[in-house]
mmCIF file of N, CA and C in Angstrom:
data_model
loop_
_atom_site.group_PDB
_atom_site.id
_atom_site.type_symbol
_atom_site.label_atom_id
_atom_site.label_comp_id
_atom_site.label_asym_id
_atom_site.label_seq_id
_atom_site.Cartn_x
_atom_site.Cartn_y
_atom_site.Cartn_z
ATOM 1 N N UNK A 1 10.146 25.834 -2.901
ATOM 2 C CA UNK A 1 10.644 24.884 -3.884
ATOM 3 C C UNK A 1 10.914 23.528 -3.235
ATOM 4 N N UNK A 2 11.790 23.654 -1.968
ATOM 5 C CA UNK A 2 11.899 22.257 -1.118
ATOM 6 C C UNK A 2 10.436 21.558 -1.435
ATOM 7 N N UNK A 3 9.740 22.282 -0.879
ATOM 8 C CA UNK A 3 8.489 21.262 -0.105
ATOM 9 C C UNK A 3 7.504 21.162 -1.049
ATOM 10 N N UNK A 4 7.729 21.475 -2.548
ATOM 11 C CA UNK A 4 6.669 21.480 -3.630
ATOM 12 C C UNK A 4 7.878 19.640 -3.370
ATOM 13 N N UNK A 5 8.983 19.724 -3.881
ATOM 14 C CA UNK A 5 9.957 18.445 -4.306
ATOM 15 C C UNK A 5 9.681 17.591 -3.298
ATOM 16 N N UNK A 6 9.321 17.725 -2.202
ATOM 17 C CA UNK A 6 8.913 16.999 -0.936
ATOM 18 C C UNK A 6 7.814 16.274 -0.916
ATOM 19 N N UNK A 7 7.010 17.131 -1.179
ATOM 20 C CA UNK A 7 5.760 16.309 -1.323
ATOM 21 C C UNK A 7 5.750 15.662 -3.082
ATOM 22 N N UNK A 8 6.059 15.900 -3.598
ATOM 23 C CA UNK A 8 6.071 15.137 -5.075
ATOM 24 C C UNK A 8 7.027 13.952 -4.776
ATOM 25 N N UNK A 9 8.407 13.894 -4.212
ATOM 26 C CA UNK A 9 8.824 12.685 -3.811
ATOM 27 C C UNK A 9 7.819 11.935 -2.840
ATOM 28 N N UNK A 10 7.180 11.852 -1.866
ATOM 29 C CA UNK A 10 6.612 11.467 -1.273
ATOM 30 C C UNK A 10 5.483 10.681 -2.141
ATOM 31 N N UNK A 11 4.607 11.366 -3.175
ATOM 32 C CA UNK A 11 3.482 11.261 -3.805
ATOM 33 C C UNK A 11 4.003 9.969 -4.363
ATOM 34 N N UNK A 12 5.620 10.210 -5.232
ATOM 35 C CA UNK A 12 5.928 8.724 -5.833
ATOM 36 C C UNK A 12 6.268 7.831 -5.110
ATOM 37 N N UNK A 13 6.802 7.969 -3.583
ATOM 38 C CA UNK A 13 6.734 6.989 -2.938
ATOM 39 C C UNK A 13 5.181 6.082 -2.512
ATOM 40 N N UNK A 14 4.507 6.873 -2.242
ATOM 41 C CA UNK A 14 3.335 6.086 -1.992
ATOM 42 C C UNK A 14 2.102 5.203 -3.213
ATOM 43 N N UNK A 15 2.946 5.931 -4.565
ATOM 44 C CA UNK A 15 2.469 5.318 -5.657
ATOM 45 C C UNK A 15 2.835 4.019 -5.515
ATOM 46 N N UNK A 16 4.219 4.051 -5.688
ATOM 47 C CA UNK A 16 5.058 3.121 -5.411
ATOM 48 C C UNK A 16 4.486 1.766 -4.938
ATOM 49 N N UNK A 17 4.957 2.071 -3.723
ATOM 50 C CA UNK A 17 3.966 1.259 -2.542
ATOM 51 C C UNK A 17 2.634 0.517 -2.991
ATOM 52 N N UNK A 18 1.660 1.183 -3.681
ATOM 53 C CA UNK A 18 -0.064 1.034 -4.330
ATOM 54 C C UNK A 18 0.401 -0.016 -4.827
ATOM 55 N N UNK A 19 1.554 -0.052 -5.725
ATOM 56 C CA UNK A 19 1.702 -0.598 -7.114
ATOM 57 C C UNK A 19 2.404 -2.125 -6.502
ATOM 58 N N UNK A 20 2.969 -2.111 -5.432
ATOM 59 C CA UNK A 20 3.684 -3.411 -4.822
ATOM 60 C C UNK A 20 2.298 -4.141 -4.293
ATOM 61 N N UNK A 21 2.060 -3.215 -3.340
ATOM 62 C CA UNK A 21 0.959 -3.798 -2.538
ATOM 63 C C UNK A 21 -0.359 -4.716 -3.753
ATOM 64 N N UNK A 22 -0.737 -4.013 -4.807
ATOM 65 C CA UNK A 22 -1.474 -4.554 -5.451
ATOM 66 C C UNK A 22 -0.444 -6.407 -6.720
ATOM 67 N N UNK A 23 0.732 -5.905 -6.599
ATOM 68 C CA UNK A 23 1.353 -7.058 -7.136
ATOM 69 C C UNK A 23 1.064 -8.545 -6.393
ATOM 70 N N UNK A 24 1.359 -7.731 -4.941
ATOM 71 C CA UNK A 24 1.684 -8.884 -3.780
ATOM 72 C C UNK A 24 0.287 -9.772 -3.657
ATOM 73 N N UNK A 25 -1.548 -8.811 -3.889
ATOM 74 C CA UNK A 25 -2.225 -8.518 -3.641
ATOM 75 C C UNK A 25 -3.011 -10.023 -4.983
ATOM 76 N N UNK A 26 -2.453 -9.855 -6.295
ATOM 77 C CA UNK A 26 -2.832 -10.659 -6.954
ATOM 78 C C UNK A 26 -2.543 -12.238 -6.777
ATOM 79 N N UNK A 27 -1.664 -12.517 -6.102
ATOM 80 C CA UNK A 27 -1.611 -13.886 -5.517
ATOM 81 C C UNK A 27 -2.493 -14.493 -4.498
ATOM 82 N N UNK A 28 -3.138 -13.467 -4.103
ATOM 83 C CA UNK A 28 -4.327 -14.223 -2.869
ATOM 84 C C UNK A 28 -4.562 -13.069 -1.994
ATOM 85 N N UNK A 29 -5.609 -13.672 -1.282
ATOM 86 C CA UNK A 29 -5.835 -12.296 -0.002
ATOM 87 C C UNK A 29 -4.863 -12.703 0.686
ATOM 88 N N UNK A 30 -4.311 -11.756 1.561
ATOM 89 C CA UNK A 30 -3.547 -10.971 2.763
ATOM 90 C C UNK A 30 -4.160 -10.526 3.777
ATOM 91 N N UNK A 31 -3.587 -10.427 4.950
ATOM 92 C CA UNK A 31 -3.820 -9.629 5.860
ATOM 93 C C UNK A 31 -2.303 -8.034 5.666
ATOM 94 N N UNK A 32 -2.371 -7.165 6.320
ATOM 95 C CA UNK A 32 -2.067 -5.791 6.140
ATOM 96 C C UNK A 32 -0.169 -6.537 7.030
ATOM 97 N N UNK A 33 -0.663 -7.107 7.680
ATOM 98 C CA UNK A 33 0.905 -7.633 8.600
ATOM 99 C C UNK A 33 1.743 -8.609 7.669
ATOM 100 N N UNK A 34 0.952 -9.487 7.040
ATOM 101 C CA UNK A 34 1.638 -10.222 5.726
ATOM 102 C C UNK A 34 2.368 -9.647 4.635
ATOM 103 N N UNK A 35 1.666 -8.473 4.432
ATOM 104 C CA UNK A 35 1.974 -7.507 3.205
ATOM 105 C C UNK A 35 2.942 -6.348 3.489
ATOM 106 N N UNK A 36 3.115 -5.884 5.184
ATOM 107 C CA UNK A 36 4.144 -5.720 5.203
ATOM 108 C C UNK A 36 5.295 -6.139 5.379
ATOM 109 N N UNK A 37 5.011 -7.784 5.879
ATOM 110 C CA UNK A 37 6.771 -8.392 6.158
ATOM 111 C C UNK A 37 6.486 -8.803 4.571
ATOM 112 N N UNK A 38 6.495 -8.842 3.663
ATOM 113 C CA UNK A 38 6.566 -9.106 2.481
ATOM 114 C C UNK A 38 7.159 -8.181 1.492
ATOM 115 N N UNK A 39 6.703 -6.924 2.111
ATOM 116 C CA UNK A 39 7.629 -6.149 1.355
ATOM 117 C C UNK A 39 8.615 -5.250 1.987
ATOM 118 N N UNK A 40 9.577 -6.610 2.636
ATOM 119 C CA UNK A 40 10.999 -6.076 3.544
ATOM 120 C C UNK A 40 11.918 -5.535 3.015
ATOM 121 N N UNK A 41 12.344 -5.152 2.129
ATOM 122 C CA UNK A 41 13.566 -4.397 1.260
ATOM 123 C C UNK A 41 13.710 -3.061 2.122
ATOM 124 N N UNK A 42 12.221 -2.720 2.431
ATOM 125 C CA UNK A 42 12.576 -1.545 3.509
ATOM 126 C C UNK A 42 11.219 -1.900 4.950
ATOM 127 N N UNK A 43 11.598 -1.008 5.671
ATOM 128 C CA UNK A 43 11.097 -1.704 6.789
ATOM 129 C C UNK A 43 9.636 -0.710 6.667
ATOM 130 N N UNK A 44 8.582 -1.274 6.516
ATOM 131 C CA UNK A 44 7.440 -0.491 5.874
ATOM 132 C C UNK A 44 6.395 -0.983 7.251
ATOM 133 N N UNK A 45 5.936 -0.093 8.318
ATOM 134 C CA UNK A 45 5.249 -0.587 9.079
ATOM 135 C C UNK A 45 3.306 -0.886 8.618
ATOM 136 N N UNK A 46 3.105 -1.779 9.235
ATOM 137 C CA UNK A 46 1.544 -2.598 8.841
ATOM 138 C C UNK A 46 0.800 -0.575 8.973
ATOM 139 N N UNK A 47 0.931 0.256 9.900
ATOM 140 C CA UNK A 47 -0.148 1.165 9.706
ATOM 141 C C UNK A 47 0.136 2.101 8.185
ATOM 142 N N UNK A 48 1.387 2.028 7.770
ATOM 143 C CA UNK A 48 1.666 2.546 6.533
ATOM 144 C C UNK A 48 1.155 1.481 5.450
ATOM 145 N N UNK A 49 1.243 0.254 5.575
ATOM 146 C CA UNK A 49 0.534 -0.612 4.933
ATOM 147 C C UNK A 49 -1.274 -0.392 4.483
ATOM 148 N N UNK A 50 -1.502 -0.288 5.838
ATOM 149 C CA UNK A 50 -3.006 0.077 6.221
ATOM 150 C C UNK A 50 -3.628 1.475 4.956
ATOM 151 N N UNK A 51 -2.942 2.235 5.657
ATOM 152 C CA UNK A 51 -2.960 3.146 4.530
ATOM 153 C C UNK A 51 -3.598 3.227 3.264
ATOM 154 N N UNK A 52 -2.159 3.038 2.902
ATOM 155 C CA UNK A 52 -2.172 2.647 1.337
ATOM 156 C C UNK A 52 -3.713 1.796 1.231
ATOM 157 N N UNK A 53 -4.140 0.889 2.057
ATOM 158 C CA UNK A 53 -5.065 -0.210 1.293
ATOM 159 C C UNK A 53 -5.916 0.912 1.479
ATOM 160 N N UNK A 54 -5.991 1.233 2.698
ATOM 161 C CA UNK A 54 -7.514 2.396 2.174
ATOM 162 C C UNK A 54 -7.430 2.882 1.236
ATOM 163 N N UNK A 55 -6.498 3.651 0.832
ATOM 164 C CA UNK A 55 -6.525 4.530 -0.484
ATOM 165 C C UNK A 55 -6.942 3.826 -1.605
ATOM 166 N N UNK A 56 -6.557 2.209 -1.833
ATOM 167 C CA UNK A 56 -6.766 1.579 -2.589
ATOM 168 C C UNK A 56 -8.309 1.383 -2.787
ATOM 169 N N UNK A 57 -8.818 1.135 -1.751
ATOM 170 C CA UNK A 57 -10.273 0.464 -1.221
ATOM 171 C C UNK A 57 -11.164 1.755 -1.793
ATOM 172 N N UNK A 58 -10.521 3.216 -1.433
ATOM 173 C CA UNK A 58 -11.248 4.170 -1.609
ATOM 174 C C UNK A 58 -11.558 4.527 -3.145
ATOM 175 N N UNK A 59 -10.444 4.062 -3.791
ATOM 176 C CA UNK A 59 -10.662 4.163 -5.299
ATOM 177 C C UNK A 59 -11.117 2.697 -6.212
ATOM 178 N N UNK A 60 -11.502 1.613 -5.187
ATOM 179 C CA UNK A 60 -12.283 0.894 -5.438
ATOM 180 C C UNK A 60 -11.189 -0.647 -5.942
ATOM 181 N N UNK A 61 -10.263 -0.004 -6.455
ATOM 182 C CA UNK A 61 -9.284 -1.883 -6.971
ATOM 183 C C UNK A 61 -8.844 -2.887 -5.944
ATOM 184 N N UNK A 62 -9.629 -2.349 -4.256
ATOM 185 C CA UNK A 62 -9.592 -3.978 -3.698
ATOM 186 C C UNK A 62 -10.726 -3.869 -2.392
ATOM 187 N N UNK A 63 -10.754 -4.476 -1.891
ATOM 188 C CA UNK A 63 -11.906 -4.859 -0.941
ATOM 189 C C UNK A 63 -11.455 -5.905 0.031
ATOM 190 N N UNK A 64 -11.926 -5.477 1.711
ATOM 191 C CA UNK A 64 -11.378 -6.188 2.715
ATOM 192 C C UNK A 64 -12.913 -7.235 3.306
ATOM 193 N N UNK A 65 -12.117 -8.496 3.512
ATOM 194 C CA UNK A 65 -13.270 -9.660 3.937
ATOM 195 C C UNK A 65 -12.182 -9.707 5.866
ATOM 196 N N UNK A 66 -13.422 -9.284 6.670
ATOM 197 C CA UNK A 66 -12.310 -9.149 7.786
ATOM 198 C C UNK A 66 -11.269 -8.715 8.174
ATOM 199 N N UNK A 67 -10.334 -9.572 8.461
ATOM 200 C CA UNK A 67 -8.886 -9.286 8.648
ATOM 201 C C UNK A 67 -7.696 -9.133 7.037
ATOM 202 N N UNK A 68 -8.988 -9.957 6.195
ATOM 203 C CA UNK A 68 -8.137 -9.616 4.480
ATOM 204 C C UNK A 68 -8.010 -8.949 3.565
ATOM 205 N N UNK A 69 -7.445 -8.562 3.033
ATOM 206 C CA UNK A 69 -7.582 -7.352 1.605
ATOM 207 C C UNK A 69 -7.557 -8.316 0.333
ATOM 208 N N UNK A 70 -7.980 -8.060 -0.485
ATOM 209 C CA UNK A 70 -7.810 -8.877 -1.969
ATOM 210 C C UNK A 70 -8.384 -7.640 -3.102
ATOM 211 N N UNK A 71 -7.658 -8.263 -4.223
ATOM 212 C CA UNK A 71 -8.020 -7.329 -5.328
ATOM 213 C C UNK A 71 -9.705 -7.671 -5.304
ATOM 214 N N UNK A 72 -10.430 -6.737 -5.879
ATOM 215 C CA UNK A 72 -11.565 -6.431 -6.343
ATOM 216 C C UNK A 72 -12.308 -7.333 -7.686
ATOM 217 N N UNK A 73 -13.060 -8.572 -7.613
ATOM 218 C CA UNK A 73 -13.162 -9.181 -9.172
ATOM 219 C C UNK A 73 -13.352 -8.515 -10.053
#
């Protein structure tokens, strides 16, 4: 029972996260180090940043030019 609640908290945390990262994401490209001192409320390191964009990238709503991520036209 813990670890079904464990991983389902987790799942909404990283929704979470998708859903900032793509807010932050509509103002311009970023780099992954921008986007995490940007979203300082908690201390979110750039490879957890990283992450997330893959996941993003993998389901297609953004795309990296180099060192940048930006939403997808």
């Amino acid at each position: 029972m813990n670890r079904s609640r464990a991983f389902l908290h987790e799942t909404n945390i990283n929704q979470t996260r998708r859903e900032k990262i793509l807010k932050l994401l509509s103002t311009g490209p970023k780099t992954a180090f921008k986007i995490s001192c940007l979203m300082s409320e908690e201390y979110i390191a750039s490879a957890t940043v990283l992450c997330r964009l893959r996941e993003l990238q993998a389901a297609g709503q953004v795309h990296r030019i180099g060192d940048f991520w930006s939403i997808k036209p």
